[in-house]
PDB file of C-alpha atoms in Angstrom:
ATOM      1  CA  UNK A   1      -0.403  -0.112  -0.388  1.00  0.00           C
ATOM      2  CA  UNK A   2       2.603   2.212  -1.521  1.00  0.00           C
ATOM      3  CA  UNK A   3       1.754   6.418  -2.347  1.00  0.00           C
ATOM      4  CA  UNK A   4       0.411   5.497  -5.269  1.00  0.00           C
ATOM      5  CA  UNK A   5      -2.089   3.724  -3.497  1.00  0.00           C
ATOM      6  CA  UNK A   6      -2.620   5.825  -0.744  1.00  0.00           C
ATOM      7  CA  UNK A   7      -2.669   8.551  -3.056  1.00  0.00           C
ATOM      8  CA  UNK A   8      -5.423   6.646  -5.473  1.00  0.00           C
ATOM      9  CA  UNK A   9      -7.776   5.474  -2.843  1.00  0.00           C
ATOM     10  CA  UNK A  10     -10.825   7.065  -1.179  1.00  0.00           C
ATOM     11  CA  UNK A  11      -9.416   4.849   2.186  1.00  0.00           C
ATOM     12  CA  UNK A  12      -9.453   1.195   3.460  1.00  0.00           C
ATOM     13  CA  UNK A  13     -11.735  -1.397   5.023  1.00  0.00           C
ATOM     14  CA  UNK A  14     -10.263  -3.694   7.874  1.00  0.00           C
ATOM     15  CA  UNK A  15     -10.250  -7.540   7.551  1.00  0.00           C
ATOM     16  CA  UNK A  16     -10.026  -8.730  10.716  1.00  0.00           C
ATOM     17  CA  UNK A  17      -8.110  -8.507  13.823  1.00  0.00           C
ATOM     18  CA  UNK A  18      -7.860  -5.660  16.517  1.00  0.00           C
ATOM     19  CA  UNK A  19      -9.883  -3.115  14.345  1.00  0.00           C
ATOM     20  CA  UNK A  20      -7.863  -0.574  17.376  1.00  0.00           C
ATOM     21  CA  UNK A  21      -4.256  -1.534  16.792  1.00  0.00           C
ATOM     22  CA  UNK A  22      -5.077  -1.145  12.591  1.00  0.00           C
ATOM     23  CA  UNK A  23      -6.772   2.038  12.500  1.00  0.00           C
ATOM     24  CA  UNK A  24      -3.493   3.776  14.687  1.00  0.00           C
ATOM     25  CA  UNK A  25      -0.791   1.582  12.083  1.00  0.00           C
ATOM     26  CA  UNK A  26      -2.604   2.357   8.768  1.00  0.00           C
ATOM     27  CA  UNK A  27      -2.950   6.239  10.276  1.00  0.00           C
ATOM     28  CA  UNK A  28       0.550   6.475  10.973  1.00  0.00           C
ATOM     29  CA  UNK A  29       1.320   4.319   7.086  1.00  0.00           C
ATOM     30  CA  UNK A  30      -0.575   7.650   5.408  1.00  0.00           C
ATOM     31  CA  UNK A  31       1.286  10.143   7.966  1.00  0.00           C
ATOM     32  CA  UNK A  32       4.771   8.395   6.688  1.00  0.00           C
ATOM     33  CA  UNK A  33       3.665   9.132   3.042  1.00  0.00           C
ATOM     34  CA  UNK A  34       2.897  11.921   3.905  1.00  0.00           C
ATOM     35  CA  UNK A  35      -0.947  11.266   3.681  1.00  0.00           C
ATOM     36  CA  UNK A  36      -3.295  13.248   5.348  1.00  0.00           C
ATOM     37  CA  UNK A  37      -5.090  10.381   7.432  1.00  0.00           C
ATOM     38  CA  UNK A  38      -8.003  13.067   8.321  1.00  0.00           C
ATOM     39  CA  UNK A  39      -9.287  13.549   5.031  1.00  0.00           C
ATOM     40  CA  UNK A  40      -9.559   9.124   4.520  1.00  0.00           C
ATOM     41  CA  UNK A  41     -11.878   6.819   5.326  1.00  0.00           C
ATOM     42  CA  UNK A  42     -11.175   4.006   7.437  1.00  0.00           C
ATOM     43  CA  UNK A  43     -13.960   1.051   6.843  1.00  0.00           C
ATOM     44  CA  UNK A  44     -14.637  -1.632   9.999  1.00  0.00           C
ATOM     45  CA  UNK A  45     -16.905  -4.124   9.859  1.00  0.00           C
ATOM     46  CA  UNK A  46     -15.504  -7.227  11.782  1.00  0.00           C
ATOM     47  CA  UNK A  47     -18.089  -9.167  14.252  1.00  0.00           C
ATOM     48  CA  UNK A  48     -19.202  -6.015  15.044  1.00  0.00           C
ATOM     49  CA  UNK A  49     -21.862  -4.479  17.781  1.00  0.00           C
ATOM     50  CA  UNK A  50     -22.705  -1.208  18.017  1.00  0.00           C
ATOM     51  CA  UNK A  51     -21.181  -0.592  21.845  1.00  0.00           C
ATOM     52  CA  UNK A  52     -17.668  -1.801  19.565  1.00  0.00           C
ATOM     53  CA  UNK A  53     -18.602   0.479  16.612  1.00  0.00           C
ATOM     54  CA  UNK A  54     -19.536   3.738  19.197  1.00  0.00           C
ATOM     55  CA  UNK A  55     -15.800   2.493  20.760  1.00  0.00           C
ATOM     56  CA  UNK A  56     -13.865   2.652  17.436  1.00  0.00           C
ATOM     57  CA  UNK A  57     -16.129   5.792  16.921  1.00  0.00           C
ATOM     58  CA  UNK A  58     -14.274   7.459  19.691  1.00  0.00           C
ATOM     59  CA  UNK A  59     -10.709   6.142  19.397  1.00  0.00           C
ATOM     60  CA  UNK A  60     -10.626   7.318  15.072  1.00  0.00           C
ATOM     61  CA  UNK A  61     -12.258  10.537  14.778  1.00  0.00           C
ATOM     62  CA  UNK A  62     -11.008  13.907  14.241  1.00  0.00           C
ATOM     63  CA  UNK A  63      -8.111  11.621  13.100  1.00  0.00           C
ATOM     64  CA  UNK A  64      -9.693   9.180   9.863  1.00  0.00           C
ATOM     65  CA  UNK A  65     -13.811   9.136   8.891  1.00  0.00           C
ATOM     66  CA  UNK A  66     -14.957   6.267  10.649  1.00  0.00           C
ATOM     67  CA  UNK A  67     -17.331   3.379   8.514  1.00  0.00           C
ATOM     68  CA  UNK A  68     -18.628   0.506   9.960  1.00  0.00           C
ATOM     69  CA  UNK A  69     -20.727  -2.456   8.803  1.00  0.00           C
ATOM     70  CA  UNK A  70     -22.580  -4.277  10.930  1.00  0.00           C
ATOM     71  CA  UNK A  71     -24.397  -6.666   9.640  1.00  0.00           C
ATOM     72  CA  UNK A  72     -24.329  -9.622  11.823  1.00  0.00           C
ATOM     73  CA  UNK A  73     -25.609  -8.188  15.134  1.00  0.00           C
ATOM     74  CA  UNK A  74     -27.851  -5.817  13.445  1.00  0.00           C
ATOM     75  CA  UNK A  75     -30.181  -8.766  12.000  1.00  0.00           C
ATOM     76  CA  UNK A  76     -30.034 -11.578  14.412  1.00  0.00           C
ATOM     77  CA  UNK A  77     -29.450  -9.612  17.370  1.00  0.00           C
ATOM     78  CA  UNK A  78     -32.405 -12.256  19.088  1.00  0.00           C
ATOM     79  CA  UNK A  79     -30.654 -14.381  20.843  1.00  0.00           C
ATOM     80  CA  UNK A  80     -30.532 -17.430  17.886  1.00  0.00           C
ATOM     81  CA  UNK A  81     -27.218 -18.559  17.135  1.00  0.00           C
ATOM     82  CA  UNK A  82     -25.856 -16.228  14.164  1.00  0.00           C
ATOM     83  CA  UNK A  83     -25.104 -18.668  10.388  1.00  0.00           C
ATOM     84  CA  UNK A  84     -21.469 -17.524   9.910  1.00  0.00           C
ATOM     85  CA  UNK A  85     -22.159 -16.698   5.889  1.00  0.00           C
ATOM     86  CA  UNK A  86     -19.540 -14.719   3.715  1.00  0.00           C
ATOM     87  CA  UNK A  87     -20.883 -14.109  -0.413  1.00  0.00           C
ATOM     88  CA  UNK A  88     -17.331 -13.382  -1.494  1.00  0.00           C
ATOM     89  CA  UNK A  89     -16.498 -12.443  -5.191  1.00  0.00           C
ATOM     90  CA  UNK A  90     -13.944 -14.925  -7.389  1.00  0.00           C
ATOM     91  CA  UNK A  91     -14.453 -13.545 -10.512  1.00  0.00           C
ATOM     92  CA  UNK A  92     -15.921  -9.733 -12.246  1.00  0.00           C
ATOM     93  CA  UNK A  93     -16.409  -9.070 -16.299  1.00  0.00           C
ATOM     94  CA  UNK A  94     -14.683 -13.011 -16.190  1.00  0.00           C
ATOM     95  CA  UNK A  95     -11.399 -12.498 -14.699  1.00  0.00           C
ATOM     96  CA  UNK A  96     -10.509 -13.742 -11.616  1.00  0.00           C
ATOM     97  CA  UNK A  97     -10.468 -11.138  -8.556  1.00  0.00           C
ATOM     98  CA  UNK A  98      -8.958 -12.332  -5.535  1.00  0.00           C
ATOM     99  CA  UNK A  99      -8.994 -11.363  -1.627  1.00  0.00           C
ATOM    100  CA  UNK A 100      -5.570 -11.253   0.094  1.00  0.00           C
ATOM    101  CA  UNK A 101      -5.432 -11.616   4.143  1.00  0.00           C
ATOM    102  CA  UNK A 102      -3.739 -11.476   6.955  1.00  0.00           C
ATOM    103  CA  UNK A 103      -5.104 -14.227   8.168  1.00  0.00           C
ATOM    104  CA  UNK A 104      -5.548 -17.998   7.547  1.00  0.00           C
ATOM    105  CA  UNK A 105      -7.998 -19.032   5.977  1.00  0.00           C
ATOM    106  CA  UNK A 106      -9.405 -15.910   4.989  1.00  0.00           C
ATOM    107  CA  UNK A 107      -7.560 -15.984   1.623  1.00  0.00           C
ATOM    108  CA  UNK A 108     -10.448 -16.506  -1.549  1.00  0.00           C
ATOM    109  CA  UNK A 109      -9.112 -17.026  -5.081  1.00  0.00           C
ATOM    110  CA  UNK A 110     -10.791 -19.976  -7.368  1.00  0.00           C
ATOM    111  CA  UNK A 111      -7.590 -18.590  -9.969  1.00  0.00           C
ATOM    112  CA  UNK A 112      -4.326 -20.680  -8.460  1.00  0.00           C
ATOM    113  CA  UNK A 113      -1.794 -18.756 -11.689  1.00  0.00           C
ATOM    114  CA  UNK A 114      -3.187 -16.045 -10.591  1.00  0.00           C
ATOM    115  CA  UNK A 115      -3.469 -15.723  -6.451  1.00  0.00           C
ATOM    116  CA  UNK A 116       0.551 -17.354  -6.954  1.00  0.00           C
ATOM    117  CA  UNK A 117       1.069 -13.754  -9.202  1.00  0.00           C
ATOM    118  CA  UNK A 118      -0.205 -11.544  -6.255  1.00  0.00           C
ATOM    119  CA  UNK A 119       1.408 -13.506  -3.935  1.00  0.00           C
ATOM    120  CA  UNK A 120       4.435 -13.170  -5.891  1.00  0.00           C
ATOM    121  CA  UNK A 121       3.857  -9.670  -6.918  1.00  0.00           C
ATOM    122  CA  UNK A 122       3.132  -8.334  -3.313  1.00  0.00           C
ATOM    123  CA  UNK A 123       5.853 -10.847  -1.711  1.00  0.00           C
ATOM    124  CA  UNK A 124       3.082 -12.166   0.765  1.00  0.00           C
ATOM    125  CA  UNK A 125       3.969 -15.969   1.662  1.00  0.00           C
TER     126      UNK A 125
END
C-alpha cells in the first residue's frame, strides 16, 4: 500500500484483528507517506456490535473518517445462533479477483495462478 495507492484510494477496510491497533497502524502509515489521514475513510466491519462501533468511532474521530458495516448483530439480535455466512466475489467480467488476508483461511481466489502471481507481486508468503 505505497504512496500511489494511498493517494489513489479514498480509504481502506480493516479485515480482521484488533480494529484499534489497525486504525493506529493505517493512520501512521498514511502520515509516514505524507498523506493526511483526516481525509481518508477507514471501514470497520469485523464482528461489530453497536457498542464496539461507538468505541472505534471515539478512537478514530478527528484523525480519519470512520465507517461501519454492522451486519450480523443488526440482523440477528434475538439470541439465536448466528449463521456464519459471507458472500465473496470470485470474478468480475470473467476475470479472477482475490481476497488476500493476513488471517489464515480468509484468503480467497478460485484461480491459483492469479493468486500465486499476486503473492509474488506483493511479496506475500
